[in-house]
Coordinates of N, CA and C in Angstrom, one line a residue:
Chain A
X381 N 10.4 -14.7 -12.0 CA 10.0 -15.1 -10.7 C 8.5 -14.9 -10.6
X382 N 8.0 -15.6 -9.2 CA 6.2 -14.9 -9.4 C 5.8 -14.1 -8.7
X383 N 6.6 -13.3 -8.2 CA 6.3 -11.7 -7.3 C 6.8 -10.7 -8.1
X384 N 6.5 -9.6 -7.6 CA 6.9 -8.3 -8.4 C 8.4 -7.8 -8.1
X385 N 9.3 -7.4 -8.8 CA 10.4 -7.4 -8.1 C 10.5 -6.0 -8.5
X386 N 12.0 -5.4 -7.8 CA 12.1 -4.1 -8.1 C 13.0 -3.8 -7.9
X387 N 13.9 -3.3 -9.2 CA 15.5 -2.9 -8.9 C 16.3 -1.2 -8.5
X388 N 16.5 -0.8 -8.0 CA 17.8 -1.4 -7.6 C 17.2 -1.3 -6.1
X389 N 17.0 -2.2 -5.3 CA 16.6 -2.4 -3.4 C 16.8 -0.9 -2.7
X390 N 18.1 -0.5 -2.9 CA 18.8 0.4 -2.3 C 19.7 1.7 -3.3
X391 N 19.1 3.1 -3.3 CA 19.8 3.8 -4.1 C 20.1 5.3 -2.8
X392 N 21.5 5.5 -3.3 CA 21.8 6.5 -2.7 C 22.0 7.5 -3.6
X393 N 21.7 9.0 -3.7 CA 22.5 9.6 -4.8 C 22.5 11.3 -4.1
X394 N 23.0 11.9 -5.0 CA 23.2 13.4 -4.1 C 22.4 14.3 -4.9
X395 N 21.9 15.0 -4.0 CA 20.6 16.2 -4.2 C 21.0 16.7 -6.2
X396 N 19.8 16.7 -6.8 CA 20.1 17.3 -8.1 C 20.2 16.1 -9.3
X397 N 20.9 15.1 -8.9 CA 20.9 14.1 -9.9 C 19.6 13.3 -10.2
X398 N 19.6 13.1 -11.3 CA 18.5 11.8 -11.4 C 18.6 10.6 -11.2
X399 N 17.3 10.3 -11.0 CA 17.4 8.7 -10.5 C 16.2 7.7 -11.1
X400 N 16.5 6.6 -11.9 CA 15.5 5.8 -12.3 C 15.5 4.5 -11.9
X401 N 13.9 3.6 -10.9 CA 13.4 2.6 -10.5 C 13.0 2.3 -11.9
X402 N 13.2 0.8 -11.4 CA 12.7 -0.6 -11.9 C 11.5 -1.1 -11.5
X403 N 10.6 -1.5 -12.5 CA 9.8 -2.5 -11.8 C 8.9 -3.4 -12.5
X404 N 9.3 -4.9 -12.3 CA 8.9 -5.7 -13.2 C 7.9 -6.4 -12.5
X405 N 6.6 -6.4 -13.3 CA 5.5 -6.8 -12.3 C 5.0 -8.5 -12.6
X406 N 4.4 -9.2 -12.3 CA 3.5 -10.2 -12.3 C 2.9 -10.2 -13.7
X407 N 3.7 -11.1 -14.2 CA 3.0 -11.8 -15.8 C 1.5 -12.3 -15.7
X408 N 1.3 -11.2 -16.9 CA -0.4 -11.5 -16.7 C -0.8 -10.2 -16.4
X409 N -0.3 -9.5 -15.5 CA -0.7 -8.4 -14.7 C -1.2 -7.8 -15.4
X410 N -2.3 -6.6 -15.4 CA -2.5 -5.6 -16.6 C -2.1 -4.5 -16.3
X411 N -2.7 -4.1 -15.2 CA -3.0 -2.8 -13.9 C -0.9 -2.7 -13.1
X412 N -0.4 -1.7 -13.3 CA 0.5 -1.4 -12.6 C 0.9 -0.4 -11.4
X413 N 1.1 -0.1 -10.6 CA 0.7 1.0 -9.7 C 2.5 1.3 -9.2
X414 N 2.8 2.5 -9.1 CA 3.7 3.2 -8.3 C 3.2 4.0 -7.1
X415 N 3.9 3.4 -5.6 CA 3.4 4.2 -4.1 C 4.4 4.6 -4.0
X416 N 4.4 6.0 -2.7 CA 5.9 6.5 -2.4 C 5.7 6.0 -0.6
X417 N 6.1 5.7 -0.4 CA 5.9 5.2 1.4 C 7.4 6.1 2.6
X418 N 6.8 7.8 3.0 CA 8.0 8.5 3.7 C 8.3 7.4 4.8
X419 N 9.1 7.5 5.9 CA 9.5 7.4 6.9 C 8.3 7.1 7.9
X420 N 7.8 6.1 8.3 CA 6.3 6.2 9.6 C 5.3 6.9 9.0
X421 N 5.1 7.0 8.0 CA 4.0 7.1 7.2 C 3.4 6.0 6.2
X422 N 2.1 6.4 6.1 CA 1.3 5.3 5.0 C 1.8 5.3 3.6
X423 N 1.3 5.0 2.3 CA 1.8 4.7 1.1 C 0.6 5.6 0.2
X424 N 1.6 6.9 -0.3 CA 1.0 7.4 -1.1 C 0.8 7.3 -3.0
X425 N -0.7 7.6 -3.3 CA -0.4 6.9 -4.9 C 0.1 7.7 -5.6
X426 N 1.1 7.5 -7.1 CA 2.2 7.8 -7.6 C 1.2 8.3 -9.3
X427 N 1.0 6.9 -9.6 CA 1.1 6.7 -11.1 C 0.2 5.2 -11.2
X428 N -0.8 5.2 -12.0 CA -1.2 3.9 -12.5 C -1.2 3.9 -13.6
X429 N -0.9 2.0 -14.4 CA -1.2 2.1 -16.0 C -2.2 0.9 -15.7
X430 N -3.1 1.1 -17.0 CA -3.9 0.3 -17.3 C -3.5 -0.5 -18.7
X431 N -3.0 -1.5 -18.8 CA -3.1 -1.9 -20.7 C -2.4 -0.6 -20.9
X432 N -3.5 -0.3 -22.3 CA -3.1 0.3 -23.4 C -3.5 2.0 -23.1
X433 N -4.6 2.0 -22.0 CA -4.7 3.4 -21.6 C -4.3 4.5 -20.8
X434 N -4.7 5.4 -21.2 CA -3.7 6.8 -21.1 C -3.2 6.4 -19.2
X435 N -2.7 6.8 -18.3 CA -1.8 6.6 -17.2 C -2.7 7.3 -16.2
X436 N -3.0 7.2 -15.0 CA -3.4 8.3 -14.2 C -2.2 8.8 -13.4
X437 N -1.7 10.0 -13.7 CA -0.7 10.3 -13.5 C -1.1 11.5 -12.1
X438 N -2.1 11.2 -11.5 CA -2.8 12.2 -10.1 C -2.2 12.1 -9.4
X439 N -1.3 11.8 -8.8 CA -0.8 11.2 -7.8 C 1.4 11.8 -8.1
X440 N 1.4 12.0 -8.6 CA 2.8 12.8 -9.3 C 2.6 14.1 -8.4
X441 N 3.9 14.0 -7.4 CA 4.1 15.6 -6.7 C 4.5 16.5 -7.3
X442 N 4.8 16.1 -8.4 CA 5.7 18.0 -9.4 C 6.1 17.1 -10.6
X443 N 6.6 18.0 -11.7 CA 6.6 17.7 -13.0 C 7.9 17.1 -12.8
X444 N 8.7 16.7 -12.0 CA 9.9 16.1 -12.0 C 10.1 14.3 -12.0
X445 N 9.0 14.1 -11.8 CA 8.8 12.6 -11.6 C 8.0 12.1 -12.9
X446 N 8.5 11.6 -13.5 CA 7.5 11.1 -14.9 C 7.2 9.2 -14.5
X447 N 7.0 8.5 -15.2 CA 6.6 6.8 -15.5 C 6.3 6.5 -16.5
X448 N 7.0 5.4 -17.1 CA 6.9 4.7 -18.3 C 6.3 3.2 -18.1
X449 N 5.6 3.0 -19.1 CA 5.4 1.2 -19.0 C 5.2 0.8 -20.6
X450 N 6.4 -0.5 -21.4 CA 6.4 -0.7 -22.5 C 4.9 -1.8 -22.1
X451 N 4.2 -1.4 -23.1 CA 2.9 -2.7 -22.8 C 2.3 -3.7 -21.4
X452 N 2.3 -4.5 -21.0 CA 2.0 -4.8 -20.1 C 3.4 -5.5 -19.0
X453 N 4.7 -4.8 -19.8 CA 6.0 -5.2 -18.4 C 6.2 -4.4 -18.1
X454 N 7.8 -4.6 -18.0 CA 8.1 -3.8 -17.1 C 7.9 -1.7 -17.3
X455 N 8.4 -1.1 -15.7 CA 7.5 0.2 -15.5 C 8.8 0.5 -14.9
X456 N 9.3 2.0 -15.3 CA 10.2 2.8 -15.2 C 9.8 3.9 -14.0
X457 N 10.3 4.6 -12.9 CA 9.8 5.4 -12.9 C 11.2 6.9 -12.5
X458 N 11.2 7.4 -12.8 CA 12.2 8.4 -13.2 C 11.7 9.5 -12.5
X459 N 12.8 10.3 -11.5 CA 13.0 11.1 -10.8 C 14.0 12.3 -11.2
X460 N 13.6 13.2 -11.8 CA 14.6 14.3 -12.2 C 15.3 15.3 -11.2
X461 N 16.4 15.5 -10.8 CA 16.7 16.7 -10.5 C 16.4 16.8 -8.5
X462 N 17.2 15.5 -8.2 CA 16.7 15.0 -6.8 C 16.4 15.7 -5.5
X463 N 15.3 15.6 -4.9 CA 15.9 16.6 -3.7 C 15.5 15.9 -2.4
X464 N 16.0 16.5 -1.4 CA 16.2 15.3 -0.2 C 14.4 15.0 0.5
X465 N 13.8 15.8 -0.1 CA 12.5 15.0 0.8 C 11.8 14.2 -0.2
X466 N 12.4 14.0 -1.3 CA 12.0 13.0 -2.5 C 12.6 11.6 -1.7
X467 N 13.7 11.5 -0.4 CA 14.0 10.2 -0.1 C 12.7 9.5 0.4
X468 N 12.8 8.6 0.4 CA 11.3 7.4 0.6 C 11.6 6.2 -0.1
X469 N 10.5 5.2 0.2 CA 10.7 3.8 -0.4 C 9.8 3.9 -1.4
X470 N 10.1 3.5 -2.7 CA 9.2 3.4 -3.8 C 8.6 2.2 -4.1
X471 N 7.4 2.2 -4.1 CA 7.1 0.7 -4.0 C 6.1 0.3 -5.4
X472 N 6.2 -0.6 -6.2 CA 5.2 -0.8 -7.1 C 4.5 -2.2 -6.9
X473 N 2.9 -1.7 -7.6 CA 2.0 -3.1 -7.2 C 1.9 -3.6 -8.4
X474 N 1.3 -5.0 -8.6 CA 0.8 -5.1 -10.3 C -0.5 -5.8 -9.7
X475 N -1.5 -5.9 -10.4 CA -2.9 -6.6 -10.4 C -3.5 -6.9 -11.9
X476 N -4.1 -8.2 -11.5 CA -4.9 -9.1 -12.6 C -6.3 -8.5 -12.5
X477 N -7.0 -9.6 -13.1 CA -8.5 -9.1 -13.4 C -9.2 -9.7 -12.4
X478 N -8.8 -10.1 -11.0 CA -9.9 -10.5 -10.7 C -10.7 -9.5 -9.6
X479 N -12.0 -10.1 -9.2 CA -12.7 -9.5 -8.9 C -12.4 -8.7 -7.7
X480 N -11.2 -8.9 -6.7 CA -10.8 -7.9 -5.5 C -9.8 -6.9 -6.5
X481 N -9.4 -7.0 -7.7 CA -8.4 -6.2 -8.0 C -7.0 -6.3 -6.5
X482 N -7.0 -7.3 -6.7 CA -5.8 -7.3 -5.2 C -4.5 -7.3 -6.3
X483 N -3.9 -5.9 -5.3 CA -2.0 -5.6 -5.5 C -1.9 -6.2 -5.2
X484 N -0.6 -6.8 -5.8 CA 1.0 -7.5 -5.5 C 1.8 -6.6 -5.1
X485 N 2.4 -6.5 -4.2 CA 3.2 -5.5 -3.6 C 5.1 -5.5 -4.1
X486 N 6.0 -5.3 -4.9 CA 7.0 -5.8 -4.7 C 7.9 -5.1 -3.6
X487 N 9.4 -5.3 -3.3 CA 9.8 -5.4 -2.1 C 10.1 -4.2 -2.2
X488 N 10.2 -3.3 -2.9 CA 10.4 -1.8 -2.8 C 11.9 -1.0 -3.1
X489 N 11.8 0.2 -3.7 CA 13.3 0.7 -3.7 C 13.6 1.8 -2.6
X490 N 14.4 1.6 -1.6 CA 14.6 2.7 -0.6 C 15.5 4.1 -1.1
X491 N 15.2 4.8 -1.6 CA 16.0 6.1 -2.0 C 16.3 7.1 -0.7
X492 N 18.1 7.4 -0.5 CA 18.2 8.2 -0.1 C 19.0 9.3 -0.9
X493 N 18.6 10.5 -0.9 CA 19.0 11.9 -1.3 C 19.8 12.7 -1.1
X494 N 21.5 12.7 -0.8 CA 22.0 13.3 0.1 C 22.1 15.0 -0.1
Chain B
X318 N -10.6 14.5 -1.6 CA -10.8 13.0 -1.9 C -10.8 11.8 -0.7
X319 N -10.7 10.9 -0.9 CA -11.1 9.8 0.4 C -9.8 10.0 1.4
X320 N -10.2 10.4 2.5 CA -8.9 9.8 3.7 C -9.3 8.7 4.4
X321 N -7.8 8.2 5.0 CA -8.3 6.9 5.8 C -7.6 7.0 7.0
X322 N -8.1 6.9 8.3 CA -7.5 7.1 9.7 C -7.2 5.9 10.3
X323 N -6.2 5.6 10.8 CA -5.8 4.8 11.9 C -5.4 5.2 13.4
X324 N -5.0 4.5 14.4 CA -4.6 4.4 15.3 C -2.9 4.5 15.0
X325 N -2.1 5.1 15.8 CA -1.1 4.9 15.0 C -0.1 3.1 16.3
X326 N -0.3 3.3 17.1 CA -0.1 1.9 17.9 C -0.7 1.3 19.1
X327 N -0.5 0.3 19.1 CA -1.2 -1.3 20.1 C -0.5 -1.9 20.8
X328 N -0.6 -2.1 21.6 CA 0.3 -2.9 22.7 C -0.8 -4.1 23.1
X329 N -0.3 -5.6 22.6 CA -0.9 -6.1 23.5 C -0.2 -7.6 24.2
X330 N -0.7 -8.3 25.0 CA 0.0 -9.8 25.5 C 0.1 -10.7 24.4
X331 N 1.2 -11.6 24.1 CA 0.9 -12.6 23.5 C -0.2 -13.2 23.9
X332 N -1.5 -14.0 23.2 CA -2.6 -14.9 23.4 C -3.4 -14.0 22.9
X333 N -3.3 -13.0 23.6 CA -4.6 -11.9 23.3 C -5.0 -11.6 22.3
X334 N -6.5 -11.1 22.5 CA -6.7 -10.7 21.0 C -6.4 -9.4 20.8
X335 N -6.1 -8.8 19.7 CA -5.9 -7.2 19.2 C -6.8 -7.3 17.9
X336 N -7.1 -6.0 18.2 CA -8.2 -5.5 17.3 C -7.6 -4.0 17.1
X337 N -7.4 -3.8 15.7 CA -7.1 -2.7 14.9 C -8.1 -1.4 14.1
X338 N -8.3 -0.5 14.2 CA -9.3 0.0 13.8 C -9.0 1.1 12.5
X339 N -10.1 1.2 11.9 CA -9.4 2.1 11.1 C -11.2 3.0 10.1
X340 N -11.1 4.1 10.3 CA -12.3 5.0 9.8 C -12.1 5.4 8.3
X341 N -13.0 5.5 7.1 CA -12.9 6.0 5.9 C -14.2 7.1 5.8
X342 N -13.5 7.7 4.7 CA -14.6 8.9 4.4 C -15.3 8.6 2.8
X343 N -14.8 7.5 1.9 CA -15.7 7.5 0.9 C -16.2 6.4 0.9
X344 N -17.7 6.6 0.8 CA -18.9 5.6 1.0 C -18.9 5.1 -0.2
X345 N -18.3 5.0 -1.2 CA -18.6 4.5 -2.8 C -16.9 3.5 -2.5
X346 N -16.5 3.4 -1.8 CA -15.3 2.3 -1.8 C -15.9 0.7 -1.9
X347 N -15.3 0.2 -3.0 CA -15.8 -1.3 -3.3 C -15.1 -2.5 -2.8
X348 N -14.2 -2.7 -2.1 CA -13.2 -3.2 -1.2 C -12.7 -2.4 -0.2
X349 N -12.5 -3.1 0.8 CA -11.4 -2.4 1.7 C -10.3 -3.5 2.0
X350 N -9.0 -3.3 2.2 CA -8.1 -4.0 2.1 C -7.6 -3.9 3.9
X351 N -6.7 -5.0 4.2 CA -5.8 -5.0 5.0 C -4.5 -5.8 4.6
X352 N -3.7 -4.8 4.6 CA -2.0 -4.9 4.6 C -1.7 -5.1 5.9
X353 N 0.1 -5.6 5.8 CA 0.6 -6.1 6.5 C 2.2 -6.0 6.4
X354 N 2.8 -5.3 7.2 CA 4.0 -5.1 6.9 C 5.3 -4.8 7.8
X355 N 5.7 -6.5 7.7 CA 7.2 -6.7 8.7 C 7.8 -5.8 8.0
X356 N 9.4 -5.5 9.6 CA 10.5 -4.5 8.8 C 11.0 -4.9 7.8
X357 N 11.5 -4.2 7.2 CA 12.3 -4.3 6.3 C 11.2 -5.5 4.5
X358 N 10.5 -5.1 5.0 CA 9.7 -6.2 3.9 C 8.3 -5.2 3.3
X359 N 8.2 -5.8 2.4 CA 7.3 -5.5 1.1 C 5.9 -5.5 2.2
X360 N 4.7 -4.9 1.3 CA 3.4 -4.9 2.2 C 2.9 -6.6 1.9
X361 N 2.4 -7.4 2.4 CA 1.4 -8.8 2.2 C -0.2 -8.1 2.5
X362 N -1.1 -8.1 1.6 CA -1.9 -8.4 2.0 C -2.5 -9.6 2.9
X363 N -3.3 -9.5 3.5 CA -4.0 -10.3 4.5 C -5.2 -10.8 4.3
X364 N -6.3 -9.5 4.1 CA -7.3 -9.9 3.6 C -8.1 -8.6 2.8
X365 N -9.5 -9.3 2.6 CA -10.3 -7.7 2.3 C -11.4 -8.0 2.2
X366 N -12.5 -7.4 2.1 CA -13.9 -7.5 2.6 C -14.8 -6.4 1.1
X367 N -15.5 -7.0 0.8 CA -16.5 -6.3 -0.2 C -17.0 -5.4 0.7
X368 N -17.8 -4.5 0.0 CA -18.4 -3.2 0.4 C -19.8 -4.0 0.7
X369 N -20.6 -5.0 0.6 CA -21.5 -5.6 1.0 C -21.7 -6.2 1.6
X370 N -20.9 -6.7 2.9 CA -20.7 -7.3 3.6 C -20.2 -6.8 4.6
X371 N -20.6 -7.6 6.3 CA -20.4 -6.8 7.3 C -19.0 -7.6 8.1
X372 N -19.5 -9.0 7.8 CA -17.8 -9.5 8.2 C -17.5 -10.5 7.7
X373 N -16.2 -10.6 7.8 CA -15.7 -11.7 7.0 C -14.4 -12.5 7.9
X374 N -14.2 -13.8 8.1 CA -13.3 -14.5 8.6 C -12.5 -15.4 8.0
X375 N -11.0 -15.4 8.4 CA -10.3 -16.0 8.0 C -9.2 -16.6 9.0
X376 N -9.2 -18.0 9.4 CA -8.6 -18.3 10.6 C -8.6 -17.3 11.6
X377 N -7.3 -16.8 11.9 CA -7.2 -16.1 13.1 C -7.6 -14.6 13.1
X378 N -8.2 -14.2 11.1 CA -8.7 -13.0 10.8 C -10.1 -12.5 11.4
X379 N -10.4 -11.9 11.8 CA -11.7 -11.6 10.8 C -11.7 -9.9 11.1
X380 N -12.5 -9.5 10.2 CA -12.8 -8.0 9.6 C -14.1 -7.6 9.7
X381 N -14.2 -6.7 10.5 CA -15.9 -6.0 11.0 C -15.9 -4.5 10.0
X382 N -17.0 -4.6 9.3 CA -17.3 -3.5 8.3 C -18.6 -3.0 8.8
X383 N -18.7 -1.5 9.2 CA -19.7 -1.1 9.7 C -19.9 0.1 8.9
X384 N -20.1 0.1 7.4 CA -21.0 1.0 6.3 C -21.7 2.2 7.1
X385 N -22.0 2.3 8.0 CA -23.1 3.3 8.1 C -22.2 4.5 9.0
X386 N -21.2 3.6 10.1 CA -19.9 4.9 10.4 C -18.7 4.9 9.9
X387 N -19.0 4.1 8.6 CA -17.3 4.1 8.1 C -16.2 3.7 8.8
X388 N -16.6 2.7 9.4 CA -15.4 2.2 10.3 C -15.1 0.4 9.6
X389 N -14.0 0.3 9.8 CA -13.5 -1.2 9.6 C -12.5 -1.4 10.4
X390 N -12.4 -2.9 11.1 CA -11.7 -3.2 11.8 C -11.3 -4.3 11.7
X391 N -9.8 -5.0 12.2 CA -8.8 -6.3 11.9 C -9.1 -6.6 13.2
X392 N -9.7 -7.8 13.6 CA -9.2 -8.7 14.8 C -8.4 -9.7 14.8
X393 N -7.7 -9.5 15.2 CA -6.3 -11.0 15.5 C -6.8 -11.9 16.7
X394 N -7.2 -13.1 16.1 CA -6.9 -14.0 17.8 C -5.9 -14.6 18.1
X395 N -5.6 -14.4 19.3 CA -4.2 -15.6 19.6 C -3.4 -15.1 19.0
X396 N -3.1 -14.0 19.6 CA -1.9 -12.8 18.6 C -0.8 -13.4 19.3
X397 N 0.3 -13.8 18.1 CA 1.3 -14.2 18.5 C 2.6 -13.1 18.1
X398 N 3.8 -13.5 18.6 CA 5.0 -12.4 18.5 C 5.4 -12.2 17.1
X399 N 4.7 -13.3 16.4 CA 5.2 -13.2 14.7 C 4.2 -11.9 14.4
X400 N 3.4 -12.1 15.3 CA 2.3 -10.7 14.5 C 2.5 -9.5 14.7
X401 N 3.7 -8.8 15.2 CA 4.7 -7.5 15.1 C 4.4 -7.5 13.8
X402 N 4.0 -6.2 13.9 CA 4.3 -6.0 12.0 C 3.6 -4.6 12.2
X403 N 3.6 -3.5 10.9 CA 2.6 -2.3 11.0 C 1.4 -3.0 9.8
X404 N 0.5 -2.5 10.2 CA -1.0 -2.9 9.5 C -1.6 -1.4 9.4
X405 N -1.7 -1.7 7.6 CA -2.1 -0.8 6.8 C -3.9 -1.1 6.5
X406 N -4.8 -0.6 7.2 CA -5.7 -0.4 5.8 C -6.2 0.8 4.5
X407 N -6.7 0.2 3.8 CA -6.8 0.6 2.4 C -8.0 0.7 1.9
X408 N -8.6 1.6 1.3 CA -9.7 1.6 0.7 C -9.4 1.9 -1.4
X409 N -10.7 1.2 -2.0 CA -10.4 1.6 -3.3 C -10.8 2.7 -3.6
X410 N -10.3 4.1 -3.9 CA -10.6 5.4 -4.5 C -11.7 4.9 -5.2
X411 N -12.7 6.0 -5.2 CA -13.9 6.4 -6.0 C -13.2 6.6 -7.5
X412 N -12.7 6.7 -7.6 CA -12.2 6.9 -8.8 C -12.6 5.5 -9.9
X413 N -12.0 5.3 -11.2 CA -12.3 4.0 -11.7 C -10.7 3.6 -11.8
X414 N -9.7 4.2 -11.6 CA -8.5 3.6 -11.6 C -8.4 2.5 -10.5
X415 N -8.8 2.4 -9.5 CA -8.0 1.3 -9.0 C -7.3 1.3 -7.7
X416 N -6.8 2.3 -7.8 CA -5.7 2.8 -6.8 C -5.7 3.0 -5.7
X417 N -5.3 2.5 -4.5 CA -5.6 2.2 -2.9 C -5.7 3.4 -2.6
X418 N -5.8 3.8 -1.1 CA -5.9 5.1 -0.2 C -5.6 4.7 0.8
X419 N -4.6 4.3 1.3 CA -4.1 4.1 2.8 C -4.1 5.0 3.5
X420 N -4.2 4.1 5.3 CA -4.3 5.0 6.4 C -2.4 4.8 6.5
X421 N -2.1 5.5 7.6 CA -0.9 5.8 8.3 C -0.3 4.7 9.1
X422 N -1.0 3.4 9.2 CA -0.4 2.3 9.8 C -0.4 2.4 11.7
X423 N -0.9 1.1 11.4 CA -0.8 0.7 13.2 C 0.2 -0.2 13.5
X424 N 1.3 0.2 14.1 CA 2.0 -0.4 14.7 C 1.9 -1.2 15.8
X425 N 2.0 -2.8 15.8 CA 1.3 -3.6 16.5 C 2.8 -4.7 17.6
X426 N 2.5 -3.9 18.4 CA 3.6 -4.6 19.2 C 3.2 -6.1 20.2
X427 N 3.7 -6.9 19.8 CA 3.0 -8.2 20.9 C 4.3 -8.3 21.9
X428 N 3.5 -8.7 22.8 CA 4.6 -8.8 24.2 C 4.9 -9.7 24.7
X429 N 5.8 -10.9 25.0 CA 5.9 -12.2 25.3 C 5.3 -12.4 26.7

């Protein structure tokens, strides 16, 4: 497709279990980004990859949350050991090279935690 | 590190214009962005303005950047009911990654 997509839309799971998003971005894309967006709140940053270099991983609330990216597709992002204020929408961007560095937003995974 | 403030909502008539506001605190931001985001739907950007530049227009957009109090603002003309949506702006972190800094979103209610 030519947006960013992101599986699975909708995950429910119960406190303690893990949970892993999809997200396959814009061919071409280099730059990958993971946001967490709570409930009436803004979109906070997660995890970026660049290419081939190291991840900025600043944005990670506790060592429970890791992110993978094989080369420039798809981007994993993994949630260990779930707990309920970890529910939120996970959203990933992808961006090219050009000069705005403008995200592509894809439609997001809504996680709830029971 | 950088925050970004908004209004959190706007009420205004269909036709009218609405104007969105939104304050940042890092003066080394090289874009600022506006998002846009119906329920249930992904963010669309709208538009975005270089850091050297004071405004910029786009049809029914345009975007007032005032550098010296760190303010940026979305004007809508001829706000129509499609333009419910919350509106995010975004600045690029000082950082070299890349990675946005959103405010908390304005919820923008148009009224028939």
């Amino acid at each position: 497709g030519a947006g960013v997509s992101q599986s699975p839309s909708n995950k429910v799971t119960e406190k303690g279990k893990d949970v892993e998003l999809r997200c396959d971005p814009i061919s071409g894309h280099t730059a990958l980004y993971w946001y967490r967006q709570r409930l009436g709140q803004g979109l906070e940053f997660l995890i970026y990859f660049q290419g081939n270099s190291a991840p900025d991983k600043s944005g990670l609330p506790s060592d429970r949350f890791s992110a993978e990216r094989t080369g420039e597709s798809v981007s994993t992002l993994t949630i260990q050991r779930t707990q309920q204020e970890d529910s939120a929408v996970y959203l990933c961007a992808s961006s090219g090279t050009s000069g705005s560095q403008e995200q592509f937003f894809g439609p997001g995974t809504r996680l709830t935690v029971l | 590190g950088e925050d970004v403030e908004q209004s959190l909502f706007l009420s205004v008539r269909e036709g009218d214009s609405s104007v969105i506001n939104c304050t940042y605190t890092d003066s080394s931001s090289t874009y600022l962005y506006w998002y846009k985001q119906e329920p249930g739907a992904g963010l669309q950007l709208l538009t975005y303005i270089f850091s050297n530049m004071d405004m910029k227009q786009d049809q029914r957009l345009t975007v007032l950047l005032n550098k010296k109090d760190k303010h940026l603002s979305l004007r809508i003309a001829d706000t129509q009911t499609g333009d419910s949506a919350i509106y995010f702006c975004a600045g690029r972190g000082s950082s070299n990654t890349g990675k946005l800094i959103f405010g908390q979103g304005t919820t923008l209610q148009v009224k028939p």
